[in-house]
Short mmCIF file of C-alpha atoms and ligand atoms in Angstrom, two decimals:
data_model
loop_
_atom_site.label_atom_id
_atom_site.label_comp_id
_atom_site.label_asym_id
_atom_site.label_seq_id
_atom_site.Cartn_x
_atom_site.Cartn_y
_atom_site.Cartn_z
CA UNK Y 9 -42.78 11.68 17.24
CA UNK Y 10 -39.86 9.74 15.85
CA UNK Y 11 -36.70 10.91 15.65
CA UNK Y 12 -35.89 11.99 11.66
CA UNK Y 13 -32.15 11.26 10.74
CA UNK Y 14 -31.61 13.29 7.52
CA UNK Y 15 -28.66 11.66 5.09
CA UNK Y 16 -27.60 15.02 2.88
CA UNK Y 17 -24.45 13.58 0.59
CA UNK Y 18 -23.46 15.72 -2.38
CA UNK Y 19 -21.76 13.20 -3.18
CA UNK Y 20 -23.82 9.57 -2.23
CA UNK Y 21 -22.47 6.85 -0.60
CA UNK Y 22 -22.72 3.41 -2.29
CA UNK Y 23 -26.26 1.61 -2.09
CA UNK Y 24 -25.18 -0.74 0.29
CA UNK Y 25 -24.23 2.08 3.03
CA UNK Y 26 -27.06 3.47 2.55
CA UNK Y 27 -29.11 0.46 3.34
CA UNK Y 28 -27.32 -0.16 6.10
CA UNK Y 29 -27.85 3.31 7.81
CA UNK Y 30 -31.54 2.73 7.02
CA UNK Y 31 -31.49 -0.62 9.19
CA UNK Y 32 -29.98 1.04 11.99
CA UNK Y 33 -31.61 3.95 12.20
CA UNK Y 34 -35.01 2.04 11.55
CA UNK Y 35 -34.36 -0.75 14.39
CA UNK Y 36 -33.74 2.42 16.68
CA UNK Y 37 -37.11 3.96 15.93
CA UNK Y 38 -36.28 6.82 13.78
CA UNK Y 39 -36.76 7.76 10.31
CA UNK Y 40 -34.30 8.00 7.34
CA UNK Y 41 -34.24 10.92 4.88
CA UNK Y 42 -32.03 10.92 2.11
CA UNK Y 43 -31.12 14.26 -0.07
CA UNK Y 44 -28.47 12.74 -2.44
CA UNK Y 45 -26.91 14.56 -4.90
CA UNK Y 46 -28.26 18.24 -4.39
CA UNK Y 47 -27.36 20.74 -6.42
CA UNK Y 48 -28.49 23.66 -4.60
CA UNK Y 49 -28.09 24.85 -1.19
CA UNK Y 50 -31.91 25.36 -1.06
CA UNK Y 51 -32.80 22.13 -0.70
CA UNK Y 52 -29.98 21.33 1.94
CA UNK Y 53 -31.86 24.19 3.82
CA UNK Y 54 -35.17 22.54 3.42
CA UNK Y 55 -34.24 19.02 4.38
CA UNK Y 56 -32.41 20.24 7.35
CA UNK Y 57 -35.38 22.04 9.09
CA UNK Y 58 -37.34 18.86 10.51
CA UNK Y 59 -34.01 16.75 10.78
CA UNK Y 60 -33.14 15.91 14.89
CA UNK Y 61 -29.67 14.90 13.51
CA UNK Y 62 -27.44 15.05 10.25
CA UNK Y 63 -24.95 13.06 8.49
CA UNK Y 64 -22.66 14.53 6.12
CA UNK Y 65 -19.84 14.01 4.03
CA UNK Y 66 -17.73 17.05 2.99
CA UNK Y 67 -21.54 18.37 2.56
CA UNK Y 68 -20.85 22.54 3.81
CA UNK Y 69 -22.78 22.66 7.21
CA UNK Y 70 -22.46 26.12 7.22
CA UNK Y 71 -23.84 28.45 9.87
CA UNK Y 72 -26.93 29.21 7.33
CA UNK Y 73 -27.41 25.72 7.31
CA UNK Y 74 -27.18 25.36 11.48
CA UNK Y 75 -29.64 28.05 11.66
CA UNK Y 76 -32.16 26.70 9.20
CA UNK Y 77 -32.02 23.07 11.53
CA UNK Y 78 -34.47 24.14 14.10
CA UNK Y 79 -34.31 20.48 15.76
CA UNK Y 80 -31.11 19.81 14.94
CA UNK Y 81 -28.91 18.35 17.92
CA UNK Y 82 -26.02 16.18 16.19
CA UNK Y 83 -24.25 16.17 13.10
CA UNK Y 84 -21.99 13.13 12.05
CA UNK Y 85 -19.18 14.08 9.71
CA UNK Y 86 -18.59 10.32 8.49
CA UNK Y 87 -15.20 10.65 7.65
CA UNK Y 88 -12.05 12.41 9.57
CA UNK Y 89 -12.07 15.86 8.50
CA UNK Y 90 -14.87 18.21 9.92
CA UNK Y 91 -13.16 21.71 7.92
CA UNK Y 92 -16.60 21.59 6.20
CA UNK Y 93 -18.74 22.09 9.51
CA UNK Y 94 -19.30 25.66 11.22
CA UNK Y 95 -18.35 24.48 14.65
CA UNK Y 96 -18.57 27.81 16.41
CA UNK Y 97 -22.03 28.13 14.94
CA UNK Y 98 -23.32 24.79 16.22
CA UNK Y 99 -21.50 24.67 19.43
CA UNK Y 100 -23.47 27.85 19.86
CA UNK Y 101 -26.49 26.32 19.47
CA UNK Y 102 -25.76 23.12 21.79
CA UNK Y 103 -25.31 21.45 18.88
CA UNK Y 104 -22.26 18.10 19.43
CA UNK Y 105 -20.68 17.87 16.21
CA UNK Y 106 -18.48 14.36 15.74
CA UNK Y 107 -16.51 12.78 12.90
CA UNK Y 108 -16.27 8.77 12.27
CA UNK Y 109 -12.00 8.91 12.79
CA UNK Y 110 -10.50 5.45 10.82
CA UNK Y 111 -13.66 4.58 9.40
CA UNK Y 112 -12.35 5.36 5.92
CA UNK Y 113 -8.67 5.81 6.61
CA UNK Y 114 -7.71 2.47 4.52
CA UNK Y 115 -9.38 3.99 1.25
CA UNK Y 116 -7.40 7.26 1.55
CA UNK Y 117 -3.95 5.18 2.44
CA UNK Y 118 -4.41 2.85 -0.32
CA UNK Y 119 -4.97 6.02 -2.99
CA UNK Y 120 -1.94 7.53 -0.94
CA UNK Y 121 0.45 4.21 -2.29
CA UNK Y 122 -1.47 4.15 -5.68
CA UNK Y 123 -0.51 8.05 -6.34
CA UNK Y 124 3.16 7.25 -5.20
CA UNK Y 125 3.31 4.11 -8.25
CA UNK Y 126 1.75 6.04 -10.64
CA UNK Y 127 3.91 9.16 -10.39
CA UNK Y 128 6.61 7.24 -10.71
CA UNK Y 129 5.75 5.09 -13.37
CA UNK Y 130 5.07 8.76 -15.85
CA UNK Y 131 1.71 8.57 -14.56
CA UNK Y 132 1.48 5.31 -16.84
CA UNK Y 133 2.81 6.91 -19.79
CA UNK Y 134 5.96 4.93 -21.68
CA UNK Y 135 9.11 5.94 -20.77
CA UNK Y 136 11.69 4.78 -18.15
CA UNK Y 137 9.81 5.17 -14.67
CA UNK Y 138 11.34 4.69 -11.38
CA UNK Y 139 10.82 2.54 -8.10
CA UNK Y 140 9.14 3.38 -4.79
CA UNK Y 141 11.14 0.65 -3.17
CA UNK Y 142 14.59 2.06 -1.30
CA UNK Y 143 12.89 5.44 -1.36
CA UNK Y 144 12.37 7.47 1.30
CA UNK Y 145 8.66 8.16 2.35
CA UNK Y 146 7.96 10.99 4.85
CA UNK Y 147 4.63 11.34 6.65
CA UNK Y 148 3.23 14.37 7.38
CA UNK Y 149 1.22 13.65 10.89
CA UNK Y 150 0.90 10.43 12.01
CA UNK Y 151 -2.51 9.83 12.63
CA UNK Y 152 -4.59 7.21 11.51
CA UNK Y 153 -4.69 8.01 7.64
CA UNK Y 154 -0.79 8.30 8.25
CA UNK Y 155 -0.22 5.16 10.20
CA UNK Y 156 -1.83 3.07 7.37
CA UNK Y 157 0.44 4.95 5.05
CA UNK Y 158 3.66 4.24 7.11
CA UNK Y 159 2.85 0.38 7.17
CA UNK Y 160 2.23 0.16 3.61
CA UNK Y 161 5.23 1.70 2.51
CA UNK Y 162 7.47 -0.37 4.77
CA UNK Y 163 5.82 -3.30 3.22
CA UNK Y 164 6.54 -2.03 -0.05
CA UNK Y 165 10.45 -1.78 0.77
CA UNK Y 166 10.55 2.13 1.61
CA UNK Y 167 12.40 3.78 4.35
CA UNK Y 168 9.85 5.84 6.10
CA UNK Y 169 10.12 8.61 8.30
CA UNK Y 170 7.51 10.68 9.89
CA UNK Y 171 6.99 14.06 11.72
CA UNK Y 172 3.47 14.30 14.22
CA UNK Y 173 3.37 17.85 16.56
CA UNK Y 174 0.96 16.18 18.93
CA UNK Y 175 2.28 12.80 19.11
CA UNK Y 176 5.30 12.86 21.05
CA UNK Y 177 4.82 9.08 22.41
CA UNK Y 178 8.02 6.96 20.47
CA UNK Y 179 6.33 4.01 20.86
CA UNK Y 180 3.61 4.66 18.58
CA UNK Y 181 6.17 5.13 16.02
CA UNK Y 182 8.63 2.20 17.00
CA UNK Y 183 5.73 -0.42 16.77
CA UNK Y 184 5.29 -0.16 12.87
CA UNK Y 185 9.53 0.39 12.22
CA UNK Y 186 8.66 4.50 11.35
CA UNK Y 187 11.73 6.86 12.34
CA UNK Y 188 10.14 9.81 13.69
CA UNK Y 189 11.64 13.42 13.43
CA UNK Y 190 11.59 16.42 15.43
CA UNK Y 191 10.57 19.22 13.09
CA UNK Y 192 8.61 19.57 9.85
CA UNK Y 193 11.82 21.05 7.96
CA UNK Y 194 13.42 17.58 9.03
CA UNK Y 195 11.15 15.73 7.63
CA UNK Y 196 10.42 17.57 4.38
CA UNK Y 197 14.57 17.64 3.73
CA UNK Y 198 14.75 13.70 3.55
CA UNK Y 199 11.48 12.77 2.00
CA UNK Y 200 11.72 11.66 -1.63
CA UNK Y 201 7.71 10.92 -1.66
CA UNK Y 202 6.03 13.30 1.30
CA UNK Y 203 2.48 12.81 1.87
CA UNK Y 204 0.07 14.74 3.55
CA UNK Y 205 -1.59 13.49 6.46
CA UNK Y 206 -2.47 17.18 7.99
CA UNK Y 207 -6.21 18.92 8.66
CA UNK Y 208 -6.73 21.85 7.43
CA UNK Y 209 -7.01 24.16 10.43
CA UNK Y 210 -6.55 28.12 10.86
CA UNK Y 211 -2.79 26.54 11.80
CA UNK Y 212 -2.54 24.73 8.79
CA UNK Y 213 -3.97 26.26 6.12
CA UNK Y 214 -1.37 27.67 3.52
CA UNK Y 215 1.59 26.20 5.75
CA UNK Y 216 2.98 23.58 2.82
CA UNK Y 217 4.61 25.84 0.09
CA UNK Y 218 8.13 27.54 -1.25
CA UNK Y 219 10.37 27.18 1.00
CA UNK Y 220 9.45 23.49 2.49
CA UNK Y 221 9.13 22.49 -1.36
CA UNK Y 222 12.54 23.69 -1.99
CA UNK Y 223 14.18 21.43 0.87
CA UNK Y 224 13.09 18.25 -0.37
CA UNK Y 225 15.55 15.77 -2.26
CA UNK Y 226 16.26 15.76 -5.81
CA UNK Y 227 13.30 14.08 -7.89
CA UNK Y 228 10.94 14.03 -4.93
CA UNK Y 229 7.21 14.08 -5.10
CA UNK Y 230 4.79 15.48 -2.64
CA UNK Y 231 1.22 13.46 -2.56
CA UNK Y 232 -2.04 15.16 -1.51
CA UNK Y 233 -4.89 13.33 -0.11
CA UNK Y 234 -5.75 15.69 2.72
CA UNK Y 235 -7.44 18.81 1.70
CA UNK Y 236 -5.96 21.73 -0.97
CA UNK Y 237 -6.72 24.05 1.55
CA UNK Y 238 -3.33 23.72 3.34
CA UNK Y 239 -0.96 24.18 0.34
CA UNK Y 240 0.59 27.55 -0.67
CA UNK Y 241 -0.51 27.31 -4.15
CA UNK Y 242 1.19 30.41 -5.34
CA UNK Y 243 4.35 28.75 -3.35
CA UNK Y 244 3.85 25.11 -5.00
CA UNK Y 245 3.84 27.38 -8.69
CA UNK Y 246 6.91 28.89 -7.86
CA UNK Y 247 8.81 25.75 -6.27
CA UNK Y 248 7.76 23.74 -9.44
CA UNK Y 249 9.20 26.43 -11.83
CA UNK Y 250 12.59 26.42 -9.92
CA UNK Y 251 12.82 23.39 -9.37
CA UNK Y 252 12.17 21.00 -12.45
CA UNK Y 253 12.98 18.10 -11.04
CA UNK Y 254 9.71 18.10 -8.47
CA UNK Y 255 6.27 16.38 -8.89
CA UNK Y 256 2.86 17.34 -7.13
CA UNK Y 257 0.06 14.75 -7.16
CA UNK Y 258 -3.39 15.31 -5.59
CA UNK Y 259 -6.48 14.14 -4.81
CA UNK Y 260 -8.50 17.29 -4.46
CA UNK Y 261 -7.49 19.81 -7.42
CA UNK Y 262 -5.59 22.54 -6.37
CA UNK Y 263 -7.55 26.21 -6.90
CA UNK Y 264 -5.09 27.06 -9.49
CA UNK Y 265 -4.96 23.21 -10.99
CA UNK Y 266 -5.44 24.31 -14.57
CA UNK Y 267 -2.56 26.58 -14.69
CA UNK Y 268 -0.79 23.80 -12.96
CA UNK Y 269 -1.28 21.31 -15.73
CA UNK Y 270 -0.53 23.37 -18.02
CA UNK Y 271 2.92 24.71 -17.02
CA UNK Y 272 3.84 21.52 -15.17
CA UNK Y 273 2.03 18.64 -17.89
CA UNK Y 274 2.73 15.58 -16.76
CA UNK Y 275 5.13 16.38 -13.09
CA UNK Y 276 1.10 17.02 -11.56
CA UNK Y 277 -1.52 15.32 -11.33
CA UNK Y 278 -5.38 15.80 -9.79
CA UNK Y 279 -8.16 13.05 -9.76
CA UNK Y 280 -11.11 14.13 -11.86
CA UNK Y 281 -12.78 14.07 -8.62
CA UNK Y 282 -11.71 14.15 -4.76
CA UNK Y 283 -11.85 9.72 -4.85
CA UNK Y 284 -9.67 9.30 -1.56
CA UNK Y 285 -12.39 7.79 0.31
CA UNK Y 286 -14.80 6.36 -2.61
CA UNK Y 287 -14.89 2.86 -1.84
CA UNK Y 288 -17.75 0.65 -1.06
CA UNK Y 289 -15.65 -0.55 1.89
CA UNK Y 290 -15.03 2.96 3.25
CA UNK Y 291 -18.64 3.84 2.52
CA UNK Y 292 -20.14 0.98 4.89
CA UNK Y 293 -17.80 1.41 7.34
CA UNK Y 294 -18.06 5.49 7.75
CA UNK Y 295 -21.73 5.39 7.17
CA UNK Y 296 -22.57 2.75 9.51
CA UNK Y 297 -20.55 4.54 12.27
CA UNK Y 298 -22.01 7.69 11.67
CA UNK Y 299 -25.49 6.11 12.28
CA UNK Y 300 -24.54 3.98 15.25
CA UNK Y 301 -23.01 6.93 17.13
CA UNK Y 302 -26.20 9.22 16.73
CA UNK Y 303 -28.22 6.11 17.88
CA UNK Y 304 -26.25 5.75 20.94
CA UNK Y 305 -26.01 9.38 21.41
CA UNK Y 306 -29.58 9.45 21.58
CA UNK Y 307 -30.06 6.75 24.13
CA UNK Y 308 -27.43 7.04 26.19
CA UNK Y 309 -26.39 10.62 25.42
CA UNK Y 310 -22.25 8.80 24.53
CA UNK Y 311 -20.67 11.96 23.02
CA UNK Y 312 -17.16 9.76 22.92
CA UNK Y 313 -16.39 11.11 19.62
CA UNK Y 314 -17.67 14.66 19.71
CA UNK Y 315 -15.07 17.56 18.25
CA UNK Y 316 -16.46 20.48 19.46
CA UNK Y 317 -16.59 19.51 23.34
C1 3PG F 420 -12.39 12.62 5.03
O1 3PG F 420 -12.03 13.65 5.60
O2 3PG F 420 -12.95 11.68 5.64
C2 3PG F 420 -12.10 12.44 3.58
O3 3PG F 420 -11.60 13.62 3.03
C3 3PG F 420 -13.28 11.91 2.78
O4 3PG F 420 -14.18 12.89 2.33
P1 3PG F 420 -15.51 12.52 1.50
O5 3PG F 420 -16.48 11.86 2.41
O6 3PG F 420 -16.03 13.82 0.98
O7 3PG F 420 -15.12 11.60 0.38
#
């Protein structure tokens, strides 16, 4: 019996990623199902209980869903952040979870820069704007969402600075001209633009708020594309009441976004819908990866990007 790779996007990827994970799954031998743009759980349930592996987006995998995938032995997050898989649940099961890291890190960077303009500019509203250039852009973890976003703003004239807890090597930050800092509160203190380059983990979640908010320069904006998860929203409120000088800009809408734009009008800003990685480039290159590595997991059992090892 052929192996039956099921696709289950909420949110599709473009028609040409699609296709492609079809060739590459079909060369292998196996069997492409695709449950696009579900609107109930149910049928996420359903789908899963024949499929041998899974590729998601930010698709919940919960532990419902891990236990409804009686042949299930991989699931491909394609994308970097895996917050949206029960990894306890399908490590308990045997099950190797992995994520497709860089594959879509140039979409998320180049909405990263685009937020940064468009803040700046009254979120294209007339009026007397400002310029990114001579700024000062901090990073908030240097990986390879934040890398991207470091290089673009030194093209772009900034002075960029960046804080990373597990990446103590300097050279990492010497080859793209970043100054690194020591501590969080460091970084937060000099950054006129700050974006967010941070998972949202047990550690991280609610860890951006008040008091970091507070420390940042006069006029300074701090850009989301990570997850809302790790922002103290009741924090961010407060901050942006004191302080009316500071901007928040977002890609995925905070919890309390409404009562944001209404207080705040136009110092926030949330896409419509999370975009960061919506581009047909991103799409191909996530998607094909997260097909490739369940093909060679399958043959050769390569587990080289596996997150719950
Ligand atoms: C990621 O973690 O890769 C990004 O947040 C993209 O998420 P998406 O696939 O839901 O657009």
């Amino acid at each position: 019996k052929s192996m039956k790779i099921l696709v289950a996007t909420e949110k599709p990827f473009a028609k040409k990623a699609v296709e492609g994970i079809r060739e590459i799954v079909e060369e292998a031998g196996g069997e492409l199902v695709l449950l696009e743009k579900y609107t109930d759980k149910a049928q996420l349930l359903e789908a899963v209980a024949e499929a041998d592996a899974l590729i998601v987006r930010s698709d919940k995998v919960t532990a419902e869903v891990i236990a409804a995938a009686r042949r299930l032995r991989i699931v491909v997050r394609a994308g970097a952040g895996y917050d949206n898989v029960d990894l306890a649940a399908a490590s308990e099961r045997g099950i190797v979870v992995m994520n497709t890291p860089g594959q879509n890190s140039n979409a998320v960077a180049e909405l990263a820069v685009a937020l940064m303009i468009f803040m700046s500019r009254n979120r294209f509203t007339p009026g007397t704007g400002s310029e990114i250039q001579g700024k000062t852009l901090g990073i908030h973890a240097y990986g390879n969402v934040g890398r991207l976003v470091g290089r673009k703003g030194k093209a772009l004239g900034m002075n960029v600075v960046a804080y990373d807890p597990f990446l103590s090597d300097p050279a990492v930050f010497e080859a793209d001209g970043v100054r690194r800092v020591g501590s969080v509160e460091e970084l937060y203190k000099t950054a006129d633009f700050l974006s967010l380059h941070i998972p949202a983990t047990a550690e991280t979640k609610g860890s951006i708020g008040y008091d970091l908010l507070m420390s940042m320069p006069k006029g300074a904006t701090l850009v989301n594309t990570a997850r809302k998860e790790v922002i103290d929203e009741e924090g961010l409120m407060r901050a942006l009441t004191e302080r009316e000088d500071l901007k928040y800009v977002t890609d995925i809408a905070a919890g309390n976004q409404a009562a944001l734009d209404e207080a705040f009008g136009k110092r926030v800003f949330a896409t419509p819908k999370k975009m960061g990685a919506e581009t047909a480039e991103a799409n191909l290159n996530a998607g094909l990866a997260a097909a490739r590595q369940i093909v060679d997991f399958f043959r050769t059992g390569n587990t080289r990007f596996q997150v719950n090892k």
